[in-house]
């Protein structure tokens, strides 16, 4: 029986790295994709170079995505699972004060990077009538909060894109799932959002017990490990310390 192959984008840290470890522990062949070569090399050594390999890749470049996946298919074989994990939020300013470059970057990595990778692997999966794409969404795509603006919008896209892929793929055995975590600690998400301001990062997680990357990785693995006739459309998960905010009404005192 051939070894299952999983490709994980944004694999150099956080949920991506945790997912790599989880799949490797279950005997999968793991292929890591990310921009930071040094981090990928360290992770390969940690997991075991006989189990995992890596390709340096910026998913926002379509030519680079197509070239990298061509190499993977040539050297590694058929991809059984693509985990579109690369993404991020940039800034937390209200829309009227937001930096347009932050918005563009958010759209580029969360939408363009995801669709480039998906568009590249789908024909191969459909031709083999086998495969699974797991997209990383967020509760921000369902529940708005101040400052999320474009980030919430792109994660809503991820959810709807995933559901529409399922519609298009009906009649094939290719599966599509969307995983939507809430507050996750132990990642670089907030460090990137606040441009390295560790005091702001600390405020986000102080006195909370957030999800951990390993919790989300376990959820991703659960979806992938189900029998091939079972498709998880969407999973939303939050830590117990997080829930939905009430609708807010501002009353004028004028």
XYZ file of N, CA and C in Angstrom:
762
model
N 0.848 -1.202 0.000
C 0.000 0.000 0.000
C 0.878 1.245 0.000
N 0.602 2.188 -0.903
C 1.436 3.385 -1.010
C 1.194 4.327 0.157
N 2.204 5.109 0.465
C 2.138 6.057 1.571
C 1.329 7.278 1.177
N 0.426 7.716 2.052
C -0.339 8.930 1.799
C 0.586 10.142 1.825
N 0.310 11.098 0.945
C 1.122 12.307 0.843
C 0.264 13.522 1.152
N 0.723 14.355 2.097
C 0.048 15.604 2.439
C 0.983 16.772 2.161
N 0.452 17.805 1.530
C 1.175 19.052 1.308
C 0.553 20.122 2.194
N 1.377 20.813 2.971
C 0.887 21.819 3.914
C 1.535 23.155 3.587
N 0.728 24.168 3.299
C 1.268 25.506 3.067
C 1.351 26.258 4.401
N 2.190 27.278 4.441
C 2.379 28.010 5.696
C 2.853 27.092 6.801
N 3.778 26.197 6.441
C 4.129 25.090 7.337
C 5.292 25.385 8.271
N 5.828 26.600 8.247
C 7.055 26.862 9.004
C 6.823 27.097 10.489
N 5.571 27.313 10.911
C 5.301 27.571 12.333
C 3.820 27.332 12.622
N 3.453 27.455 13.898
C 2.055 27.438 14.309
C 1.276 26.210 13.886
N 0.076 26.419 13.356
C -0.811 25.322 12.978
C -0.190 24.470 11.879
N 0.494 25.098 10.940
C 1.120 24.343 9.863
C 2.166 23.376 10.371
N 3.041 23.846 11.251
C 4.084 22.982 11.809
C 3.478 21.879 12.671
N 2.471 22.227 13.471
C 1.806 21.224 14.314
C 1.124 20.159 13.461
N 0.533 20.584 12.354
C -0.112 19.630 11.449
C 0.915 18.698 10.818
N 2.054 19.249 10.452
C 3.119 18.420 9.886
C 3.528 17.318 10.852
N 3.684 17.668 12.114
C 4.067 16.680 13.129
C 2.980 15.626 13.309
N 1.713 16.074 13.284
C 0.602 15.131 13.502
C 0.507 14.127 12.360
N 0.608 14.585 11.141
C 0.510 13.664 10.011
C 1.723 12.752 9.937
N 2.897 13.290 10.237
C 4.100 12.456 10.229
C 3.997 11.348 11.270
N 3.425 11.663 12.430
C 3.290 10.658 13.492
C 2.353 9.525 13.091
N 1.480 9.798 12.121
C 0.528 8.785 11.649
C 1.033 8.063 10.403
N 2.284 8.337 10.018
C 2.887 7.611 8.909
C 2.705 8.220 7.537
N 2.194 9.450 7.484
C 2.041 10.118 6.196
C 3.389 10.662 5.719
N 3.541 10.783 4.431
C 4.650 11.516 3.837
C 4.247 12.978 3.832
N 5.045 13.854 4.452
C 4.675 15.251 4.664
C 5.574 16.154 3.835
N 4.951 17.054 3.092
C 5.688 18.029 2.281
C 5.346 19.426 2.774
N 6.358 20.141 3.197
C 6.182 21.461 3.794
C 6.427 22.554 2.764
N 5.536 23.535 2.741
C 5.706 24.697 1.868
C 5.628 25.966 2.706
N 6.603 26.852 2.546
C 6.599 28.149 3.242
C 7.723 29.000 2.669
N 7.741 30.271 3.088
C 8.756 31.202 2.589
C 10.080 31.073 3.331
N 10.029 30.695 4.621
C 11.232 30.747 5.461
C 11.981 29.417 5.423
N 13.002 29.374 4.600
C 13.742 28.142 4.386
C 14.388 27.629 5.671
N 14.938 28.551 6.487
C 15.615 28.117 7.706
C 14.656 27.411 8.656
N 13.442 27.926 8.780
C 12.443 27.302 9.642
C 12.055 25.921 9.106
N 11.908 25.818 7.814
C 11.545 24.541 7.207
C 12.644 23.502 7.434
N 13.883 23.925 7.317
C 14.997 23.003 7.547
C 15.002 22.502 8.987
N 14.752 23.404 9.929
C 14.705 23.020 11.343
C 13.577 22.027 11.610
N 12.423 22.281 11.002
C 11.272 21.407 11.213
C 11.516 20.028 10.604
N 12.156 19.990 9.454
C 12.494 18.715 8.828
C 13.403 17.878 9.733
N 14.386 18.536 10.319
C 15.294 17.830 11.222
C 14.565 17.329 12.454
N 13.640 18.150 12.961
C 12.885 17.769 14.156
C 11.984 16.564 13.898
N 11.306 16.569 12.765
C 10.371 15.490 12.463
C 11.101 14.250 11.969
N 12.113 14.463 11.167
C 12.844 13.346 10.568
C 12.846 13.466 9.060
N 14.013 13.644 8.499
C 14.115 13.943 7.073
C 13.689 12.782 6.194
N 13.573 11.567 6.761
C 13.096 10.435 5.970
C 11.580 10.482 5.780
N 10.908 11.281 6.615
C 9.446 11.363 6.599
C 8.942 12.619 5.914
N 9.746 13.675 5.944
C 9.268 14.985 5.512
C 10.271 15.640 4.576
N 9.749 16.434 3.656
C 10.598 17.245 2.785
C 9.971 18.622 2.651
N 10.717 19.563 2.085
C 10.182 20.921 2.009
C 10.544 21.582 0.695
N 9.743 22.585 0.350
C 9.990 23.441 -0.808
C 9.752 24.873 -0.370
N 10.717 25.723 -0.627
C 10.577 27.141 -0.307
C 9.596 27.757 -1.300
N 8.524 28.399 -0.806
C 7.482 28.892 -1.712
C 6.738 30.075 -1.115
N 6.536 31.088 -1.947
C 5.622 32.181 -1.651
C 4.342 31.898 -2.426
N 3.272 31.553 -1.718
C 2.041 31.110 -2.387
C 1.345 32.228 -3.153
N 1.755 33.481 -2.942
C 1.117 34.584 -3.666
C 1.659 34.745 -5.081
N 2.623 33.930 -5.467
C 3.175 33.947 -6.821
C 2.657 32.735 -7.585
N 1.766 32.946 -8.539
C 1.201 31.831 -9.305
C 2.269 31.046 -10.067
N 3.207 31.699 -10.763
C 4.248 30.913 -11.444
C 5.050 30.037 -10.487
N 5.364 30.578 -9.297
C 6.120 29.803 -8.317
C 5.293 28.619 -7.806
N 3.999 28.836 -7.593
C 3.113 27.746 -7.147
C 3.075 26.637 -8.192
N 2.868 27.012 -9.436
C 2.769 26.008 -10.504
C 4.081 25.245 -10.670
N 5.191 25.948 -10.581
C 6.497 25.299 -10.720
C 6.762 24.344 -9.555
N 6.439 24.786 -8.351
C 6.692 23.960 -7.164
C 5.837 22.696 -7.166
N 4.550 22.834 -7.485
C 3.693 21.657 -7.488
C 4.063 20.694 -8.613
N 4.544 21.224 -9.727
C 5.028 20.345 -10.800
C 6.194 19.494 -10.303
N 7.105 20.109 -9.536
C 8.235 19.367 -8.963
C 7.748 18.315 -7.973
N 6.747 18.674 -7.166
C 6.226 17.727 -6.172
C 5.627 16.505 -6.860
N 4.808 16.735 -7.877
C 4.193 15.607 -8.584
C 5.250 14.750 -9.271
N 6.305 15.393 -9.754
C 7.361 14.655 -10.454
C 8.220 13.838 -9.507
N 8.549 14.415 -8.340
C 9.506 13.755 -7.444
C 8.853 12.969 -6.310
N 7.660 13.396 -5.881
C 7.030 12.778 -4.712
C 5.867 11.854 -5.080
N 5.174 12.153 -6.165
C 4.016 11.346 -6.533
C 2.715 12.107 -6.342
N 1.618 11.383 -6.377
C 0.295 11.997 -6.294
C 0.028 12.585 -4.910
N -0.554 13.761 -4.867
C -0.890 14.420 -3.600
C -2.267 13.947 -3.137
N -2.321 13.370 -1.958
C -3.597 12.894 -1.412
C -4.344 13.993 -0.673
N -3.603 14.907 -0.060
C -4.228 15.957 0.741
C -3.447 17.255 0.607
N -4.170 18.336 0.343
C -3.598 19.681 0.380
C -4.227 20.426 1.538
N -3.400 20.914 2.453
C -3.874 21.749 3.556
C -3.480 23.188 3.247
N -4.461 23.989 2.850
C -4.227 25.409 2.558
C -4.234 26.187 3.871
N -3.070 26.218 4.500
C -2.948 26.833 5.826
C -2.338 28.234 5.778
N -1.615 28.569 4.709
C -0.962 29.876 4.633
C -2.000 30.991 4.715
N -1.729 31.988 5.526
C -2.660 33.103 5.683
C -2.188 34.029 6.784
N -3.041 34.965 7.140
C -2.680 35.876 8.222
C -3.491 37.149 8.170
N -3.445 37.878 9.276
C -4.092 39.182 9.388
C -3.007 40.230 9.569
N -3.259 41.426 9.057
C -2.253 42.483 9.098
C -2.918 43.756 9.606
N -2.651 44.069 10.865
C -3.249 45.240 11.480
C -4.621 44.953 12.071
N -5.049 45.857 12.964
C -6.355 45.729 13.615
C -7.034 47.095 13.701
N -6.716 47.950 12.753
C -7.305 49.295 12.737
C -8.732 49.232 12.207
N -9.590 50.166 12.634
C -10.918 50.250 12.019
C -10.775 50.571 10.537
N -11.781 50.210 9.766
C -11.692 50.309 8.309
C -11.303 51.707 7.836
N -11.855 52.727 8.482
C -11.601 54.096 8.039
C -10.170 54.556 8.311
N -9.425 53.775 9.106
C -8.033 54.129 9.396
C -7.043 53.079 8.896
N -7.540 52.046 8.275
C -6.687 50.929 7.870
C -5.736 51.329 6.746
N -4.613 50.648 6.718
C -3.612 50.822 5.664
C -4.037 49.967 4.472
N -4.209 50.553 3.304
C -4.662 49.811 2.131
C -3.688 48.702 1.767
N -2.406 48.891 2.071
C -1.422 47.841 1.774
C -1.655 46.615 2.655
N -2.119 46.832 3.892
C -2.467 45.703 4.756
C -3.639 44.923 4.164
N -4.623 45.655 3.656
C -5.778 45.003 3.035
C -5.344 44.183 1.820
N -4.496 44.785 0.982
C -4.048 44.092 -0.224
C -3.250 42.835 0.122
N -2.386 42.948 1.141
C -1.594 41.797 1.570
C -2.495 40.688 2.113
N -3.520 41.082 2.854
C -4.453 40.116 3.433
C -5.189 39.350 2.330
N -5.633 40.075 1.321
C -6.325 39.443 0.191
C -5.363 38.542 -0.581
N -4.141 39.009 -0.752
C -3.162 38.284 -1.554
C -2.850 36.915 -0.969
N -2.559 36.869 0.330
C -2.138 35.594 0.914
C -3.325 34.695 1.242
N -4.412 35.269 1.766
C -5.537 34.447 2.205
C -6.440 33.978 1.068
N -6.536 34.788 0.006
C -7.380 34.407 -1.129
C -6.537 33.933 -2.304
N -5.660 34.795 -2.800
C -4.894 34.419 -3.994
C -4.022 33.195 -3.754
N -3.321 33.173 -2.628
C -2.477 32.021 -2.335
C -3.279 30.731 -2.269
N -4.454 30.801 -1.665
C -5.307 29.619 -1.528
C -5.831 29.151 -2.881
N -6.307 30.092 -3.709
C -6.874 29.664 -4.987
C -5.790 29.213 -5.959
N -4.583 29.794 -5.874
C -3.498 29.348 -6.742
C -3.165 27.876 -6.471
N -3.010 27.539 -5.191
C -2.664 26.156 -4.834
C -3.803 25.208 -5.190
N -5.027 25.624 -4.902
C -6.184 24.779 -5.185
C -6.333 24.541 -6.685
N -6.245 25.607 -7.451
C -6.410 25.503 -8.903
C -5.346 24.610 -9.519
N -4.165 24.597 -8.920
C -3.056 23.804 -9.448
C -3.239 22.319 -9.191
N -3.734 21.939 -8.003
C -3.835 20.515 -7.675
C -5.149 19.876 -8.115
N -6.203 20.666 -8.256
C -7.522 20.084 -8.528
C -7.561 19.193 -9.774
N -7.005 19.619 -10.911
C -7.070 18.747 -12.088
C -6.445 17.367 -11.851
N -5.344 17.327 -11.084
C -4.700 16.048 -10.784
C -5.597 15.179 -9.906
N -6.209 15.797 -8.898
C -7.084 15.037 -7.999
C -8.314 14.511 -8.736
N -8.894 15.344 -9.590
C -10.076 14.912 -10.338
C -9.708 13.799 -11.317
N -8.557 13.921 -11.962
C -8.122 12.884 -12.900
C -7.928 11.548 -12.192
N -7.417 11.590 -10.956
C -7.224 10.370 -10.160
C -8.505 9.957 -9.443
N -9.501 10.870 -9.440
C -10.745 10.666 -8.690
C -10.458 10.339 -7.222
N -9.516 11.095 -6.676
C -9.091 10.870 -5.290
C -8.383 12.118 -4.794
N -8.632 12.501 -3.567
C -7.920 13.631 -2.989
C -8.794 14.397 -2.018
N -8.162 15.285 -1.295
C -8.857 16.042 -0.249
C -8.169 17.398 -0.135
N -8.948 18.448 -0.116
C -8.438 19.796 0.129
C -9.041 20.307 1.423
N -8.188 20.701 2.350
C -8.652 21.276 3.615
C -8.192 22.720 3.670
N -9.149 23.621 3.736
C -8.861 25.056 3.775
C -8.996 25.581 5.192
N -8.054 26.442 5.577
C -8.102 27.035 6.908
C -8.899 28.337 6.872
N -10.093 28.298 7.449
C -10.903 29.492 7.595
C -10.705 30.091 8.972
N -11.736 30.723 9.501
C -11.679 31.345 10.821
C -13.096 31.686 11.252
N -13.319 31.734 12.558
C -14.613 32.214 13.047
C -14.841 33.661 12.647
N -13.755 34.372 12.291
C -13.879 35.761 11.834
C -14.663 35.857 10.532
N -14.754 34.746 9.799
C -15.531 34.730 8.576
C -17.023 34.637 8.814
N -17.406 34.357 10.050
C -18.830 34.251 10.414
C -19.249 35.332 11.390
N -18.378 35.618 12.367
C -18.709 36.563 13.435
C -17.820 37.801 13.325
N -18.377 38.953 12.999
C -17.552 40.155 12.861
C -17.053 40.672 14.204
N -15.915 41.334 14.192
C -15.430 42.024 15.380
C -14.660 43.258 14.930
N -14.587 44.267 15.765
C -13.927 45.523 15.362
C -12.484 45.294 14.929
N -12.156 45.832 13.780
C -10.803 45.728 13.266
C -10.566 44.544 12.345
N -11.507 43.606 12.292
C -11.303 42.432 11.429
C -11.492 42.788 9.966
N -12.406 43.699 9.683
C -12.767 44.170 8.335
C -12.352 43.234 7.196
N -11.236 43.474 6.520
C -10.874 42.654 5.365
C -10.514 41.225 5.773
N -9.909 41.052 6.936
C -9.590 39.685 7.379
C -10.873 38.864 7.516
N -11.897 39.430 8.130
C -13.174 38.730 8.220
C -13.736 38.444 6.840
N -13.584 39.400 5.923
C -14.077 39.213 4.567
C -13.381 38.084 3.824
N -12.049 38.006 3.959
C -11.336 36.957 3.230
C -11.637 35.583 3.814
N -11.865 35.501 5.115
C -12.187 34.204 5.704
C -13.619 33.785 5.374
N -14.513 34.754 5.169
C -15.844 34.426 4.657
C -15.718 33.869 3.238
N -14.811 34.426 2.455
C -14.542 33.893 1.122
C -14.072 32.446 1.211
N -13.151 32.157 2.129
C -12.620 30.797 2.250
C -13.758 29.810 2.519
N -14.672 30.194 3.406
C -15.798 29.305 3.706
C -16.668 29.068 2.477
N -17.058 30.151 1.804
C -17.941 30.012 0.646
C -17.241 29.328 -0.531
N -15.972 29.607 -0.725
C -15.208 28.945 -1.775
C -15.160 27.439 -1.526
N -14.950 27.058 -0.277
C -14.904 25.634 0.071
C -16.235 24.957 -0.231
N -17.336 25.587 0.156
C -18.658 25.012 -0.081
C -18.956 24.925 -1.577
N -18.555 25.939 -2.321
C -18.794 25.924 -3.766
C -17.923 24.905 -4.478
N -16.727 24.664 -3.976
C -15.909 23.585 -4.525
C -16.619 22.246 -4.376
N -17.234 22.041 -3.220
C -17.993 20.810 -2.992
C -19.088 20.656 -4.033
N -19.769 21.742 -4.371
C -20.822 21.679 -5.387
C -20.247 21.295 -6.749
N -19.133 21.917 -7.117
C -18.527 21.636 -8.411
C -17.983 20.212 -8.498
N -17.530 19.683 -7.368
C -16.882 18.369 -7.358
C -17.857 17.221 -7.139
N -19.127 17.529 -6.998
C -20.125 16.473 -6.844
C -20.056 15.525 -8.035
N -20.001 14.246 -7.739
C -19.827 13.249 -8.787
C -18.406 12.734 -8.868
N -17.494 13.402 -8.153
C -16.127 12.898 -8.020
C -15.933 12.438 -6.574
N -14.805 11.813 -6.317
C -14.487 11.369 -4.956
C -13.575 12.349 -4.228
N -13.405 13.538 -4.795
C -12.531 14.547 -4.175
C -13.285 15.263 -3.059
N -12.672 15.337 -1.903
C -13.311 15.946 -0.728
C -12.776 17.352 -0.475
N -13.611 18.189 0.138
C -13.226 19.553 0.510
C -13.773 19.858 1.894
N -12.932 20.389 2.760
C -13.339 20.747 4.116
C -12.802 22.129 4.466
N -13.498 22.809 5.376
C -13.052 24.105 5.871
C -12.997 24.049 7.393
N -11.841 24.355 7.964
C -11.645 24.347 9.416
C -11.594 25.800 9.887
N -12.435 26.139 10.857
C -12.581 27.532 11.275
C -12.311 27.677 12.770
N -11.059 27.928 13.150
C -10.736 28.087 14.575
C -11.076 29.488 15.086
N -11.264 29.553 16.396
C -11.350 30.829 17.081
C -9.975 31.222 17.585
N -9.907 31.668 18.830
C -8.655 32.146 19.413
C -7.640 31.005 19.547
N -6.488 31.170 18.899
C -5.428 30.161 18.955
C -4.156 30.820 19.462
N -3.615 30.302 20.538
C -2.345 30.789 21.061
C -1.190 29.945 20.538
N 0.017 30.377 20.834
C 1.190 29.598 20.434
C 1.512 29.674 18.954
N 1.006 30.705 18.278
C 1.319 30.911 16.865
C 1.901 32.315 16.689
N 2.247 32.651 15.460
C 2.755 33.988 15.159
C 1.666 34.903 14.622
N 0.405 34.459 14.685
C -0.703 35.214 14.106
C -0.756 36.647 14.640
N -0.829 36.790 15.951
C -0.941 38.130 16.531
C 0.367 38.897 16.432
N 1.492 38.194 16.461
C 2.792 38.857 16.319
C 2.890 39.538 14.953
N 2.363 38.864 13.924
C 2.338 39.456 12.587
C 1.324 40.595 12.532
N 0.140 40.342 13.084
C -0.926 41.359 13.044
C -0.460 42.659 13.691
N 0.272 42.566 14.800
C 0.716 43.756 15.522
C 2.162 44.130 15.216
N 2.662 43.620 14.110
C 3.996 43.985 13.611
C 5.087 43.827 14.672
N 5.041 42.729 15.382
C 6.079 42.407 16.343
C 5.942 43.055 17.701
N 4.839 43.754 17.960
C 4.621 44.410 19.256
C 4.173 43.358 20.270
N 5.126 42.843 21.043
C 4.837 41.742 21.953
C 3.907 42.142 23.098
N 3.882 43.420 23.458
C 2.980 43.862 24.530
C 1.524 43.743 24.079
N 1.245 44.085 22.826
C -0.116 43.934 22.306
C -0.494 42.464 22.163
N 0.474 41.657 21.749
C 0.233 40.217 21.633
C -0.131 39.643 22.989
N 0.595 40.043 24.013
C 0.356 39.539 25.366
C -1.060 39.880 25.833
N -1.531 41.064 25.487
C -2.872 41.484 25.898
C -3.964 40.590 25.303
N -3.720 40.090 24.117
C -4.717 39.232 23.451
C -4.938 37.948 24.241
N -3.856 37.372 24.768
C -3.938 36.035 25.364
C -3.897 36.027 26.880
N -3.657 37.178 27.501
C -3.594 37.236 28.959
C -4.890 36.717 29.587
N -4.736 35.871 30.604
C -5.863 35.354 31.386
C -6.885 34.597 30.539
N -6.405 33.969 29.463
C -7.260 33.099 28.654
C -6.594 31.731 28.545
N -7.365 30.751 28.141
C -6.807 29.449 27.782
C -7.219 29.173 26.337
N -6.434 29.679 25.382
C -6.812 29.566 23.972
C -6.612 28.149 23.446
N -7.126 27.922 22.257
C -6.749 26.715 21.535
C -5.249 26.744 21.293
N -4.663 25.579 21.103
C -3.256 25.462 20.751
C -3.128 24.927 19.332
N -2.010 25.176 18.670
C -1.837 24.641 17.316
C -2.099 23.140 17.233
N -1.692 22.402 18.260
C -1.912 20.949 18.243
C -3.397 20.599 18.267
N -4.229 21.432 18.902
C -5.678 21.188 18.915
C -6.248 21.306 17.505
N -5.819 22.324 16.799
C -6.311 22.532 15.435
C -5.754 21.455 14.508
N -4.488 21.103 14.692
C -3.877 20.045 13.883
C -4.627 18.728 14.055
N -5.048 18.446 15.274
C -5.801 17.213 15.533
C -7.142 17.235 14.799
N -7.749 18.407 14.725
C -9.015 18.552 14.005
C -8.813 18.343 12.506
N -7.740 18.904 11.978
C -7.417 18.710 10.559
C -7.193 17.227 10.274
N -6.438 16.582 11.144
C -6.150 15.161 10.941
C -7.431 14.333 11.021
N -8.316 14.677 11.936
C -9.597 13.971 12.070
C -10.362 13.993 10.749
N -10.442 15.166 10.133
C -11.147 15.285 8.848
C -10.510 14.402 7.783
N -9.187 14.420 7.742
C -8.476 13.687 6.706
C -8.529 12.183 6.909
N -8.615 11.741 8.164
C -8.518 10.318 8.480
C -9.852 9.592 8.408
N -10.938 10.313 8.210
C -12.240 9.667 8.084
C -12.290 8.821 6.811
N -13.175 7.824 6.759
C -13.298 7.015 5.539
C -13.560 7.891 4.319
N -13.104 7.484 3.150
C -13.180 8.338 1.958
C -14.585 8.692 1.491
N -15.603 8.006 2.012
C -16.969 8.368 1.622
C -17.559 9.443 2.536
N -16.783 9.875 3.553
C -17.264 10.879 4.515
C -16.590 12.211 4.233
N -17.390 13.262 4.048
C -16.843 14.606 3.842
C -17.310 15.525 4.964
N -16.384 16.080 5.702
C -16.691 17.127 6.669
C -16.710 18.448 5.905
N -17.860 19.098 5.833
C -17.945 20.359 5.111
C -17.232 21.478 5.871
N -17.640 21.676 7.128
C -17.102 22.779 7.929
C -17.020 22.346 9.383
N -15.932 22.685 10.022
C -15.816 22.532 11.479
C -15.432 23.886 12.066
N -16.209 24.348 13.028
C -15.919 25.579 13.765
C -15.547 25.193 15.188
N -14.404 25.674 15.666
C -13.993 25.341 17.025
C -13.465 26.578 17.731
N -13.787 26.662 19.012
C -13.337 27.757 19.857
C -12.858 27.194 21.189
N -12.005 27.943 21.889
C -11.725 27.568 23.270
C -12.955 27.850 24.132
N -13.044 27.177 25.259
C -14.176 27.387 26.156
C -14.230 28.837 26.638
N -13.080 29.495 26.666
C -13.016 30.881 27.148
C -13.492 31.899 26.124
N -13.934 31.442 24.968
C -14.393 32.344 23.915
C -15.817 31.987 23.507
N -16.620 32.995 23.238
C -17.979 32.769 22.733
C -18.382 33.958 21.883
N -19.672 34.029 21.531
C -20.159 35.062 20.618
C -20.456 36.337 21.394
N -20.124 37.474 20.792
C -20.416 38.751 21.424
C -21.867 39.139 21.145
N -22.527 39.817 22.091
C -23.895 40.297 21.808
C -23.862 41.423 20.797
N -24.981 41.603 20.089
C -25.099 42.746 19.210
C -25.036 44.022 20.047
N -24.421 45.055 19.508
C -24.197 46.280 20.256
C -24.998 47.441 19.655
N -25.595 48.222 20.523
C -26.302 49.433 20.107
C -25.672 50.625 20.819
N -25.264 51.615 20.055
C -24.713 52.841 20.633
C -25.845 53.874 20.748
N -26.072 54.345 21.947
C -27.148 55.326 22.174
C -26.587 56.733 22.242
N -27.203 57.611 21.506
C -26.752 58.992 21.496
C -27.265 59.724 22.741
N -26.372 60.520 23.332
C -26.764 61.319 24.512
C -26.958 62.780 24.133
N -26.993 63.025 22.836
C -27.148 64.418 22.389
C -28.551 64.927 22.669
